[in-house]
XYZ file of C-alpha atoms in Angstrom:
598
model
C 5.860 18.301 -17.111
C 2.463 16.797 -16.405
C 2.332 13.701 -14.253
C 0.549 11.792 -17.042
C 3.701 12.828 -19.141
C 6.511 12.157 -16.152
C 4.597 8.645 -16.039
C 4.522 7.581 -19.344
C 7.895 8.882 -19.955
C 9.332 7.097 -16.513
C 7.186 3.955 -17.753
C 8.853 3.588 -21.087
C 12.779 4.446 -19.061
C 11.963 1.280 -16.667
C 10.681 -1.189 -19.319
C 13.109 -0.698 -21.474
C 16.097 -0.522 -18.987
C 14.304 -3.721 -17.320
C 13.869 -5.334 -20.201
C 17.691 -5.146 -20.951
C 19.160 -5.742 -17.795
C 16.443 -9.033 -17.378
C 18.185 -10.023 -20.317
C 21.240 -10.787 -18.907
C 19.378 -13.509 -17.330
C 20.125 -15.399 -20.491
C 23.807 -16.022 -18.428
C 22.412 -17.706 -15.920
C 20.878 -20.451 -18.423
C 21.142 -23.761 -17.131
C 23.371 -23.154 -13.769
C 20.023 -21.151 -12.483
C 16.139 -21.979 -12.779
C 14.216 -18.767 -13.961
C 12.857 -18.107 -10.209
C 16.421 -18.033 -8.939
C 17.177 -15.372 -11.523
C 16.252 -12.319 -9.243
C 19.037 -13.620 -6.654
C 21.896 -12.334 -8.765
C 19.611 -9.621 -10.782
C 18.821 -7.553 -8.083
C 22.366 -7.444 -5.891
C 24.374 -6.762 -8.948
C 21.486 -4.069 -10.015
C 22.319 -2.910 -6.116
C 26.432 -3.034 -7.060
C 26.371 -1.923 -10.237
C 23.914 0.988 -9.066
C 26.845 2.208 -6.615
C 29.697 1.784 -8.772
C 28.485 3.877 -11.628
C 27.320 6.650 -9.539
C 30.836 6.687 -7.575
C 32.933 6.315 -11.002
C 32.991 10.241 -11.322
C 35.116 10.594 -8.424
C 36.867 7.475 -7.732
C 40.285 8.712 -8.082
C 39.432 11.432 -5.531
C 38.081 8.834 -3.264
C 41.609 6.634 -3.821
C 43.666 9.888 -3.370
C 41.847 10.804 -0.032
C 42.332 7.355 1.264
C 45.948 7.267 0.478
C 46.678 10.781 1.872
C 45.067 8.788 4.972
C 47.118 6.357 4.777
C 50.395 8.852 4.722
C 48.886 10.601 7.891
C 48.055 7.417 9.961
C 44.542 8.375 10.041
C 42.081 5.510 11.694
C 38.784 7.191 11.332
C 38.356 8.153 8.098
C 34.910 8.494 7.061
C 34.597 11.957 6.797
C 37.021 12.722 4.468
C 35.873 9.532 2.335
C 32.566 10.843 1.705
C 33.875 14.206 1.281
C 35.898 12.914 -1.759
C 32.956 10.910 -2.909
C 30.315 13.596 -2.821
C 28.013 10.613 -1.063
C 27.735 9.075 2.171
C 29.098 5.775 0.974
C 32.162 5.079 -1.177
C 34.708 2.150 -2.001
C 38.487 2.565 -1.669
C 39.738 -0.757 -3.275
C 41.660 -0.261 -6.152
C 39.351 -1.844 -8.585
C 37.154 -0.166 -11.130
C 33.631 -2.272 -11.690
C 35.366 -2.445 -15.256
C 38.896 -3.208 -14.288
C 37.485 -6.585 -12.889
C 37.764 -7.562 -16.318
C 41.358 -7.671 -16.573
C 42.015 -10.621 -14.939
C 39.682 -13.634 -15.341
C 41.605 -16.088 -13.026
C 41.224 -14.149 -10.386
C 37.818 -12.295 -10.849
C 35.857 -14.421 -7.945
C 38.657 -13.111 -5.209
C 38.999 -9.724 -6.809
C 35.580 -8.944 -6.613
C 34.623 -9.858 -3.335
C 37.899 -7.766 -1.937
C 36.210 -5.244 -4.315
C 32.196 -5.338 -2.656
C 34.511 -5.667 1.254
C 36.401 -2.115 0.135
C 32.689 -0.501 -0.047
C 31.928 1.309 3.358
C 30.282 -0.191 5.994
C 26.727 1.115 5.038
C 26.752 -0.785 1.394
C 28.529 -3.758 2.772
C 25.571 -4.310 5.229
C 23.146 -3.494 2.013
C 25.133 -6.358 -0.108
C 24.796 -9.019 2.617
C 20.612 -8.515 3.282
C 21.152 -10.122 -0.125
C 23.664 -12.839 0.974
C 25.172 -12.687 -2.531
C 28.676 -14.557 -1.384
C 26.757 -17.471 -2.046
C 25.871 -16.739 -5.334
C 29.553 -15.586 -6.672
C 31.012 -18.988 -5.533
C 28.098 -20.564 -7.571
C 28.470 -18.420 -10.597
C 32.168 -18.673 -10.101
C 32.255 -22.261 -10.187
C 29.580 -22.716 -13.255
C 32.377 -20.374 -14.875
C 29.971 -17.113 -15.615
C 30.606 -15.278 -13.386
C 33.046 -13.160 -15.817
C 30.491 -12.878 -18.578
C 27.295 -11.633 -15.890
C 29.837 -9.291 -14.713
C 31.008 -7.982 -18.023
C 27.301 -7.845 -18.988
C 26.752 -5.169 -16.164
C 29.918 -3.639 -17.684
C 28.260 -2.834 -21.085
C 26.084 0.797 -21.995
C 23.005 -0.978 -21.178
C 23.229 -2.223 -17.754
C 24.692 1.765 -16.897
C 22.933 2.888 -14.182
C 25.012 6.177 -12.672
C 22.639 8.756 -10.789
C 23.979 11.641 -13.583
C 21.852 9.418 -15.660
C 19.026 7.743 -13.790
C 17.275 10.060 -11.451
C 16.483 7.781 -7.832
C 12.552 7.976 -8.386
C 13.082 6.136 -11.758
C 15.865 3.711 -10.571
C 13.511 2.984 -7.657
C 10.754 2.099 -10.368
C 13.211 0.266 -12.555
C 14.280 -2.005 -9.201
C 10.384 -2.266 -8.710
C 10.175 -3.449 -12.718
C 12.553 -6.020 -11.534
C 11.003 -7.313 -8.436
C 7.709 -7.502 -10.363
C 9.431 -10.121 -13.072
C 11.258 -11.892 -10.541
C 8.369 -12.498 -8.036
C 6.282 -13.385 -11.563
C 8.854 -15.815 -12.090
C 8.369 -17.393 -8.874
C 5.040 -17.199 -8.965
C 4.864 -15.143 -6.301
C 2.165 -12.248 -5.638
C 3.514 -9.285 -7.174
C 1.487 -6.629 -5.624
C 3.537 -7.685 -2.386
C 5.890 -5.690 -3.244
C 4.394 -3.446 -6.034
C 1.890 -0.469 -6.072
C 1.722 1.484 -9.399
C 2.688 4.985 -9.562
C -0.448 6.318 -10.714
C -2.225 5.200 -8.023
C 0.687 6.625 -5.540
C 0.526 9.866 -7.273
C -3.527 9.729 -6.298
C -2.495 9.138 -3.021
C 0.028 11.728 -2.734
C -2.549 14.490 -4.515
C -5.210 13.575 -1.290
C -2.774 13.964 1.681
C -1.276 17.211 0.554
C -3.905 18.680 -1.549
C -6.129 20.214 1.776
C -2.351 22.577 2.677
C -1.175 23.156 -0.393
C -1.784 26.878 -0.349
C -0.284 26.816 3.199
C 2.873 25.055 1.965
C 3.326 27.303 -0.932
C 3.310 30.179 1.170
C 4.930 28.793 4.631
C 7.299 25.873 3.122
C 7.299 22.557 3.512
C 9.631 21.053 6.501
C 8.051 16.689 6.903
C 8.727 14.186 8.308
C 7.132 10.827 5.941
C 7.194 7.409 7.205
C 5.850 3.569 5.146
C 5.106 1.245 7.771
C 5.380 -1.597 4.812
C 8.180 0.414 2.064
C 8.714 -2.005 -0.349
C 11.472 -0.673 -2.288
C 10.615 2.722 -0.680
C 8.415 4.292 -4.244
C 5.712 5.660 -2.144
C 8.281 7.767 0.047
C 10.084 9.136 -3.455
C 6.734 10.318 -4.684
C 5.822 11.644 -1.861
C 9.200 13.408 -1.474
C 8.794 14.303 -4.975
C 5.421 16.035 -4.299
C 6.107 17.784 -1.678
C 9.298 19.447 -3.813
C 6.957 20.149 -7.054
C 5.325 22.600 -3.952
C 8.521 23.355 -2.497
C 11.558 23.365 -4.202
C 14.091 23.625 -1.269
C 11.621 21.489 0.838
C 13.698 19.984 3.654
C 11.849 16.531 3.795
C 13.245 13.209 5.964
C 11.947 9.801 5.279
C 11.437 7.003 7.210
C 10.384 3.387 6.906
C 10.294 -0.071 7.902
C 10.266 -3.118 5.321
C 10.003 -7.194 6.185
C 11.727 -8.379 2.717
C 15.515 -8.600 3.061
C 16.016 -7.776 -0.449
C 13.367 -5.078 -1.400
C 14.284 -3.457 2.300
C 18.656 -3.775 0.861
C 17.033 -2.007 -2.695
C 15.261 0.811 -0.245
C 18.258 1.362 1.569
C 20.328 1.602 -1.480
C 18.128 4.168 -3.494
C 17.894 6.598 0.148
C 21.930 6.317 0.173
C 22.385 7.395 -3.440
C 19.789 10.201 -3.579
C 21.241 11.505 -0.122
C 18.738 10.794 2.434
C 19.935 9.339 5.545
C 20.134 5.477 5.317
C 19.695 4.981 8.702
C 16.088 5.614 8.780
C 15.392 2.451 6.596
C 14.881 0.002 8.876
C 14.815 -4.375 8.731
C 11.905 -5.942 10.148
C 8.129 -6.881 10.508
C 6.440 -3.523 11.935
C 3.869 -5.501 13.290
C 6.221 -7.383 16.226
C 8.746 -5.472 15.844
C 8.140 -1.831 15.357
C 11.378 -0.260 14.718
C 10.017 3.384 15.146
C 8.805 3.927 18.645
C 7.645 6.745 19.760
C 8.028 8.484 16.488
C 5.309 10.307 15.076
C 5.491 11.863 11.590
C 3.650 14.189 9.338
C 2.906 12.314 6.756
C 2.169 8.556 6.320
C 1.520 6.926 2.973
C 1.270 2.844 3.065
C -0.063 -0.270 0.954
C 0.229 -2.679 4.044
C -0.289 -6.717 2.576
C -4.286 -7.291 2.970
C -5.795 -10.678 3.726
C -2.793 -11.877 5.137
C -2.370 -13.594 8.818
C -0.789 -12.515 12.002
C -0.068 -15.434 13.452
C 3.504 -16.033 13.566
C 3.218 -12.087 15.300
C 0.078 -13.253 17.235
C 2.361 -13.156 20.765
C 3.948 -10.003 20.174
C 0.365 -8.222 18.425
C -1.244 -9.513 21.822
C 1.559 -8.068 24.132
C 1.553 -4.836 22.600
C -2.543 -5.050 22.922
C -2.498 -5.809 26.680
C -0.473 -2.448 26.865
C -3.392 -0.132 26.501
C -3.048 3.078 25.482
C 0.594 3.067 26.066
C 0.726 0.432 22.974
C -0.517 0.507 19.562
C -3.546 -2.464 19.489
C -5.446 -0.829 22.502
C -8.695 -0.362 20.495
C -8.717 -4.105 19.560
C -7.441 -7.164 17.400
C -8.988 -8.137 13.951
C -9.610 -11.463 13.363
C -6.113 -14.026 12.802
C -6.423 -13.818 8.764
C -5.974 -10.511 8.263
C -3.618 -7.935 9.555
C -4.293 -5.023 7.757
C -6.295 -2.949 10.267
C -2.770 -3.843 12.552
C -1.357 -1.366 9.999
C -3.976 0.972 10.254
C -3.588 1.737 14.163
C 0.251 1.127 13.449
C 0.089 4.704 11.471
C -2.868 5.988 13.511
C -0.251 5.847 16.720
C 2.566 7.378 14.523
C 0.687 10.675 13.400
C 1.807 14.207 14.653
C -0.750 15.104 17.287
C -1.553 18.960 16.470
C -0.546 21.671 19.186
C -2.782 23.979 18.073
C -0.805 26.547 17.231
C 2.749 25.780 15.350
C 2.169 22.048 14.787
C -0.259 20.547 12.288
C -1.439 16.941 13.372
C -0.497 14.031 10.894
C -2.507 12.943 7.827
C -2.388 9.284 6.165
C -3.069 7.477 3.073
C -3.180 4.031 3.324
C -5.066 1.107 1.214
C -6.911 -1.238 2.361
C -9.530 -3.740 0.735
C -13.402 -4.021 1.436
C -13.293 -6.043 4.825
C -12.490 -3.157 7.145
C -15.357 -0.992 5.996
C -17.800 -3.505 7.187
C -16.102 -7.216 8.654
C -16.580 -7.934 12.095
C -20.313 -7.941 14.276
C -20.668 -5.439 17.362
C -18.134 -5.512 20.119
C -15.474 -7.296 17.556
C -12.001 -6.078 17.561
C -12.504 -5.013 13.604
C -16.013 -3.203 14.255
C -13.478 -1.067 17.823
C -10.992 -0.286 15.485
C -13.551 1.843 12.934
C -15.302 2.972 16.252
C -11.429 4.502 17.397
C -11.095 6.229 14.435
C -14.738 7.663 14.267
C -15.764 8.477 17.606
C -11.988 10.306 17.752
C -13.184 12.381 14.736
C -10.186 11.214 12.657
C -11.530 9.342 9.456
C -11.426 12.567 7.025
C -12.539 10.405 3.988
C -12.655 6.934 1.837
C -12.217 7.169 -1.845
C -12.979 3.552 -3.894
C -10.428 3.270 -6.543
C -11.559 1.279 -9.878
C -11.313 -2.380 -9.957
C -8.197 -4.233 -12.161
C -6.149 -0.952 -10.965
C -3.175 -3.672 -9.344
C -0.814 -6.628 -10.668
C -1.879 -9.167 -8.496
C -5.885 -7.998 -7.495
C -8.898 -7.121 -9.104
C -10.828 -6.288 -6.399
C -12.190 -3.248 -5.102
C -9.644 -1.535 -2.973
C -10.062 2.036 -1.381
C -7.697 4.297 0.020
C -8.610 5.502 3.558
C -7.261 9.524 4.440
C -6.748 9.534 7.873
C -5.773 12.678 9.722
C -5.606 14.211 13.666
C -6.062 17.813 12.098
C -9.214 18.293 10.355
C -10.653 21.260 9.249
C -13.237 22.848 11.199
C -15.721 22.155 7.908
C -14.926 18.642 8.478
C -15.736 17.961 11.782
C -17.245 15.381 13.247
C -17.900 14.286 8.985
C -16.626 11.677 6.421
C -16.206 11.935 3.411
C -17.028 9.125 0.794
C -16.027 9.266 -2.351
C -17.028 6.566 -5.654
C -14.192 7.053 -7.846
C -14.403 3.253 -9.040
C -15.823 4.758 -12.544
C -13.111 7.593 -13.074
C -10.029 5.493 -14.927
C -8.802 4.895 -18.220
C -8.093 1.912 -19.785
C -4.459 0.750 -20.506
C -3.029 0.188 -24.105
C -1.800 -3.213 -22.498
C -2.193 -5.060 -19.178
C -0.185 -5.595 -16.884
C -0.820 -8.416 -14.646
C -4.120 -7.618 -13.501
C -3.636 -4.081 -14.206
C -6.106 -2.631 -16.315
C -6.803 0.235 -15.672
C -4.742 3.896 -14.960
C -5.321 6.765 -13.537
C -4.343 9.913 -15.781
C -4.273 13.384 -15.523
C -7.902 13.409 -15.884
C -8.614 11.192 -12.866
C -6.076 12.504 -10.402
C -7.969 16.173 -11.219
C -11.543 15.283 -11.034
C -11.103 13.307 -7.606
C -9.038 15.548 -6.334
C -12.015 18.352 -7.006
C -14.729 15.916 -5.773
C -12.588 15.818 -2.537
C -12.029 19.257 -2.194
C -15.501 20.877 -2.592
C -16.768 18.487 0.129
C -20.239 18.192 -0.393
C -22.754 15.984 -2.040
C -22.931 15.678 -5.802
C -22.022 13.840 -8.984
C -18.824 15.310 -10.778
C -18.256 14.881 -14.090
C -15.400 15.014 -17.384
C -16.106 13.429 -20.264
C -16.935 9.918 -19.424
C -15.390 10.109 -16.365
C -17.450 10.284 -13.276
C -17.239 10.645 -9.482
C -19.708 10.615 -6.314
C -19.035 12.195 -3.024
C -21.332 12.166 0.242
C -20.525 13.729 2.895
C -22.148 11.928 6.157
C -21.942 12.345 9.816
C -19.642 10.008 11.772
C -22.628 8.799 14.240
C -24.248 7.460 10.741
C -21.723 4.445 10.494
C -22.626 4.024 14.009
C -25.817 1.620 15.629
C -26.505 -0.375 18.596
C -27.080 -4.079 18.966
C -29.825 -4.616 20.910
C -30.850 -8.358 21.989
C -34.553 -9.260 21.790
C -35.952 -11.461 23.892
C -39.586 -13.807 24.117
C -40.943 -15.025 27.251
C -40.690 -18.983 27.564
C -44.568 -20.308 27.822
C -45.791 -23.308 29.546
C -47.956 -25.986 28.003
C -50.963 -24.024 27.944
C -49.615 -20.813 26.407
C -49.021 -18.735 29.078
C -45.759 -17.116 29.992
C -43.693 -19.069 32.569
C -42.358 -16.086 35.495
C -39.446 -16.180 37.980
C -40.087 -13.655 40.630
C -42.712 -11.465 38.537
C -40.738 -11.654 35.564
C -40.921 -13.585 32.266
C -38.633 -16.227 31.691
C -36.458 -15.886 28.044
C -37.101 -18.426 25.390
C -33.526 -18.859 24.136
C -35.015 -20.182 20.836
C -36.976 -17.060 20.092
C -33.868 -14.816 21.107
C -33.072 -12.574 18.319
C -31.197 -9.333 18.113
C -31.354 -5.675 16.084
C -29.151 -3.142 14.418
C -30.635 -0.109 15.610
C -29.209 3.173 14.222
C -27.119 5.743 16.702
C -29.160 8.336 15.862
C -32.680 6.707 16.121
C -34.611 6.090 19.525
C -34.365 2.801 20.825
C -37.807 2.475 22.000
C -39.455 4.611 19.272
C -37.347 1.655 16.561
C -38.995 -0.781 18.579
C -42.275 -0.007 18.395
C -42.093 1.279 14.512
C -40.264 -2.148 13.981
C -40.341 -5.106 16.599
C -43.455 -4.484 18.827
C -46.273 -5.028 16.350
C -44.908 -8.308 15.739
C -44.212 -9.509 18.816
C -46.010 -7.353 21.592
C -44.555 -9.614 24.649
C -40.871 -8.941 23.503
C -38.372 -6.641 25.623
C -34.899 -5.534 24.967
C -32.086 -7.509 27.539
C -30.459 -3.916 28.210
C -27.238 -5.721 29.533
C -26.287 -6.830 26.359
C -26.419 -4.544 24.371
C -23.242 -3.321 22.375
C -22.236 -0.489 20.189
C -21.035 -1.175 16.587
C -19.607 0.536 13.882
C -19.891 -0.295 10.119
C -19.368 2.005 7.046
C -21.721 0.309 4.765
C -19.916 2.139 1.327
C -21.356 0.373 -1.786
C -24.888 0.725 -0.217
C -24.112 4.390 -0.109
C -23.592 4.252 -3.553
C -26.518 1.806 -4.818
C -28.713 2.913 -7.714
C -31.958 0.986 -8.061
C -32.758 -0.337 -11.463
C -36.343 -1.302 -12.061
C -36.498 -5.138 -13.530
C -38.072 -4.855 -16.828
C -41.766 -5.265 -17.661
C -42.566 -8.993 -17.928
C -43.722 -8.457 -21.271
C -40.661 -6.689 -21.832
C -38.852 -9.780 -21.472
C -41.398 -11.838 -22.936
C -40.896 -10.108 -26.217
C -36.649 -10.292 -25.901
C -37.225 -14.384 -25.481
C -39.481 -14.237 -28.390
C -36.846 -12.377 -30.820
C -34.153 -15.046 -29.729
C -36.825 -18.082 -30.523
C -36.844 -16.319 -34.189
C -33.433 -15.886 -34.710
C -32.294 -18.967 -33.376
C -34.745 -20.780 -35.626
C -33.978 -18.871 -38.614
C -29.683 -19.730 -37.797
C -30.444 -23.495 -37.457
C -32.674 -23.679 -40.597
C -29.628 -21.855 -42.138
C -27.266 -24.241 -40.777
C -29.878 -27.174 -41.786
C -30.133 -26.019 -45.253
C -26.353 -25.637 -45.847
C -25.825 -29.459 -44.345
C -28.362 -30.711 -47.011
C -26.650 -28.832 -50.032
């Protein structure tokens, strides 16, 4: 199956499932305001989601425990998951259903139900703290009716049934109407699978021949998870190349609830739970010293670091033994924090059984170019250049997210490039190659099919300059040298002059005006001196360059890459247009005239 066809099919699973377990909402009527919705939603989901899966072998799970029981076992574990087939199971003698049978009680029954679950759920269930919410539906007497709502065929939700990658979509579904509902930005916690499926294609598409032949053993980490979608396609990629692919995932999340829905999904599909980890990567970086293979992230963008500001500056004064030593971006946005996050946590190569990391990551338009020479943003692109590990930059369409229309890019970073690719970047203008969607959603308007994910995916591969083409879909790659994003600023200085013109000297040497003090970009690969007198000199002959000051920038300048000139049109050209509109605008109101006499 295609992944235009595994999306559109997935899509239509997760509105439709969605759709009907939102629709239980209708409960909550009157003891909840729609915003609050998501707070009993998205825990039962979470409950519900473990009970069905463990219904096939509940009885062995009760049987095993028992037998324990007999023996005078304390440490049980192993033989609980054993029985269970999963890493998790519940030993009370409820059933999800069986709640049902006793509606006096059903408050007290199902909390000693959600205690009997092992330890790893129970610490899932409280990151939503749900106990709150079952004495308030308890007491607004619904609690029986939301549970027997999650009883019924449509709220089913057993992994025979529900593969993890579109459960993990279906939780995102709900997220997405529950931060709507709260009028909360979406794309906090949402990125759309076809642009994740882009993403993936990039990072692996350079080894795929050598993990066909060799096999794929990874190690993938998201520094900002979500509800951990970008790790399942990943995985999921990686095993379309690999079928017995032995891949371990890894990530951090701030939100208490999409981090418990993460968590969740890696238990059920079998991963190891314990590498889903609480808490803001930024301050508190629950992964160090890890490095991985591969990194795929949509950090927030445009948001502030200032309740991390003391930690981010801690780790900065570190140096090289942290990961802020290039610099700090300016208070209001922390995305480029994100970027050196995953630049420190890619595989260094060994040169000879080790490949070094590669990452996809998003980011908006302000790292390409924000920040003036010697600023922490304009260090961070000089880190990743003059260290040869920007591979490429590919702008994605506009109207591609819920909650943004902007332009948005995704950055491949990598400490392994090919010997074709050194000391290059890649840029590639994909922001023409989508296809509308039948409806929006949110902002989203716009896809990538089939059709995309190929043609960028060539553009990227053949490295080189030139327009690509299919059907109406087009793409533009460059391939430029590193130095060319780089320039020095130079400061310009003009001598001071006394009253009757002449230059005022201290010591032999011309005084600076500081009112005439200007400065210049000057390119890394052009002469200073030769720029100077092509450029500066024959304007100002007494000027000099304060050599002191002068500081090395970076900037990768993207959409004037990609500008096309269009000649304005003649002036009699226009003349002509304005001339046609006089007309027809005179012939509609004598139309409009003559109808209001009649």
């Amino acid at each position: 199956m295609s992944t235009e066809e595994l999306q559109k099919r997935t899509t239509v699973n997760i509105q439709e499932k969605a759709n009907l377990i939102w629709a239980i909402a209708d409960k909550l009527v009157g003891t909840y305001k729609p915003h609050e919705y998501g707070n009993v939603i998205l825990p039962m989901c979470v409950i519900k989601r473990f009970s069905d899966t463990l219904a096939p072998t509940k009885q062995k799970v009760l049987d095993a425990n028992a037998l324990c029981e007999q023996r005078g076992l304390a440490v049980r574990k192993g033989f609980l998951t054993t029985a269970s087939g999963y890493d998790f199971y519940n030993v009370s003698p409820f059933t999800f259903e069986g709640l049902l049978s006793d509606a006096d009680n059903i408050a007290d029954n199902f909390r000693s139900y959600l205690n009997h679950f092992s330890e790893n759920v129970v610490d899932i269930i409280e990151k939503f703290d749900f106990d709150k919410e079952i004495t308030k539906l308890d007491h607004n007497g619904i609690l029986y009716n939301v549970i027997q709502e999650f009883c019924s065929k449509k709220a089913y939700m057993g992994a025979d049934e529900i593969s993890a990658v579109d459960m993990g979509y279906i939780f995102e579904e709900l997220v997405r109407k529950f931060s709507e509902s709260y009028d909360e930005q979406a794309g906090a916690h949402f990125t759309a699978r076809d642009i994740i499926y882009m993403m993936t294609e990039l990072l692996v598409a350079p080894q795929r021949e050598q993990l066909e032949e060799e096999g794929v053993t990874a190690t993938v980490y998201d520094m900002a998870m979500g509800t951990s979608q970008m790790l399942d396609c990943l995985s999921e990629k990686l095993l379309e190349i690999d079928p017995e692919a032995q891949i371990t995932e890894f990530g951090q999340e701030l939100n208490e609830q999409t981090f418990a829905i993460a968590k969740a999904n890696v238990l059920i599909k079998g991963g190891d739970a314990e590498n889903m980890r609480h808490g803001n990567t930024l301050s508190d970086d629950k992964f160090e010293g890890y490095t991985f293979d591969y990194i795929i992230s949509n950090p927030p963008f445009g948001i502030e670091w200032k309740n991390e500001k003391k930690a981010v500056e801690d780790e900065h004064k570190r140096g090289d033994m942290g990961r802020f030593a290039p610099g700090l971006p300016a208070i209001g946005d922390s995305q480029q924090l994100f970027m050196l996050n995953g630049i420190a946590k890619l595989k260094e190569p060994d040169g000879e059984h080790q490949s070094g990391g590669r990452m996809a990551i998003i980011q908006n338009g302000s790292p390409l170019f924000k920040g003036d020479a010697g600023s922490g943003e304009s260090n961070i692109r000089g880190y990743l250049l003059d260290n040869d590990w920007l591979e490429a930059i590919v702008q994605i369409p506009n109207d591609m997210f819920y909650n943004t229309g902007i332009a948005t890019y995704i950055w491949i970073v990598t400490k392994d490039k090919a010997a074709e690719r050194t000391g290059k970047v890649q840029l590639i203008d994909a922001s023409k190659c989508c296809e509308k969607r039948r409806k929006s959603l949110g902002n989203k308007r716009n896809e990538f099919t089939d059709r995309c994910i190929s043609l960028i995916s060539r553009a990227y591969m053949a490295f080189k300059d030139g327009v690509y083409e299919d059907g109406e879909l087009v793409v533009e790659s460059k391939v430029k040298d590193c130095d060319d994003f780089k320039y020095t600023k130079v400061t310009v200085e003009r001598p001071l002059r006394d009253e009757q013109g002449n230059p005022i000297l201290k010591k032999g040497k011309p005084q600076p005006d500081k009112s005439l003090k200007d400065t210049e970009n000057i390119p890394f690969k052009q002469d200073i001196e030769a720029y100077m007198q092509a450029n500066v000199y024959p304007y100002a002959p007494d000027a000099w360059i304060d050599e002191k000051n002068n500081k090395t920038g970076y900037e990768i300048p993207f959409t004037r890459e990609f500008y096309k000139y269009v000649a304005p049109r003649k002036s009699e050209e226009i003349f002509a247009h304005l001339q046609e509109l006089e007309h027809q605008e005179s012939a509609l109101m004598a139309k409009i005239m003559g109808r209001q006499k009649g």
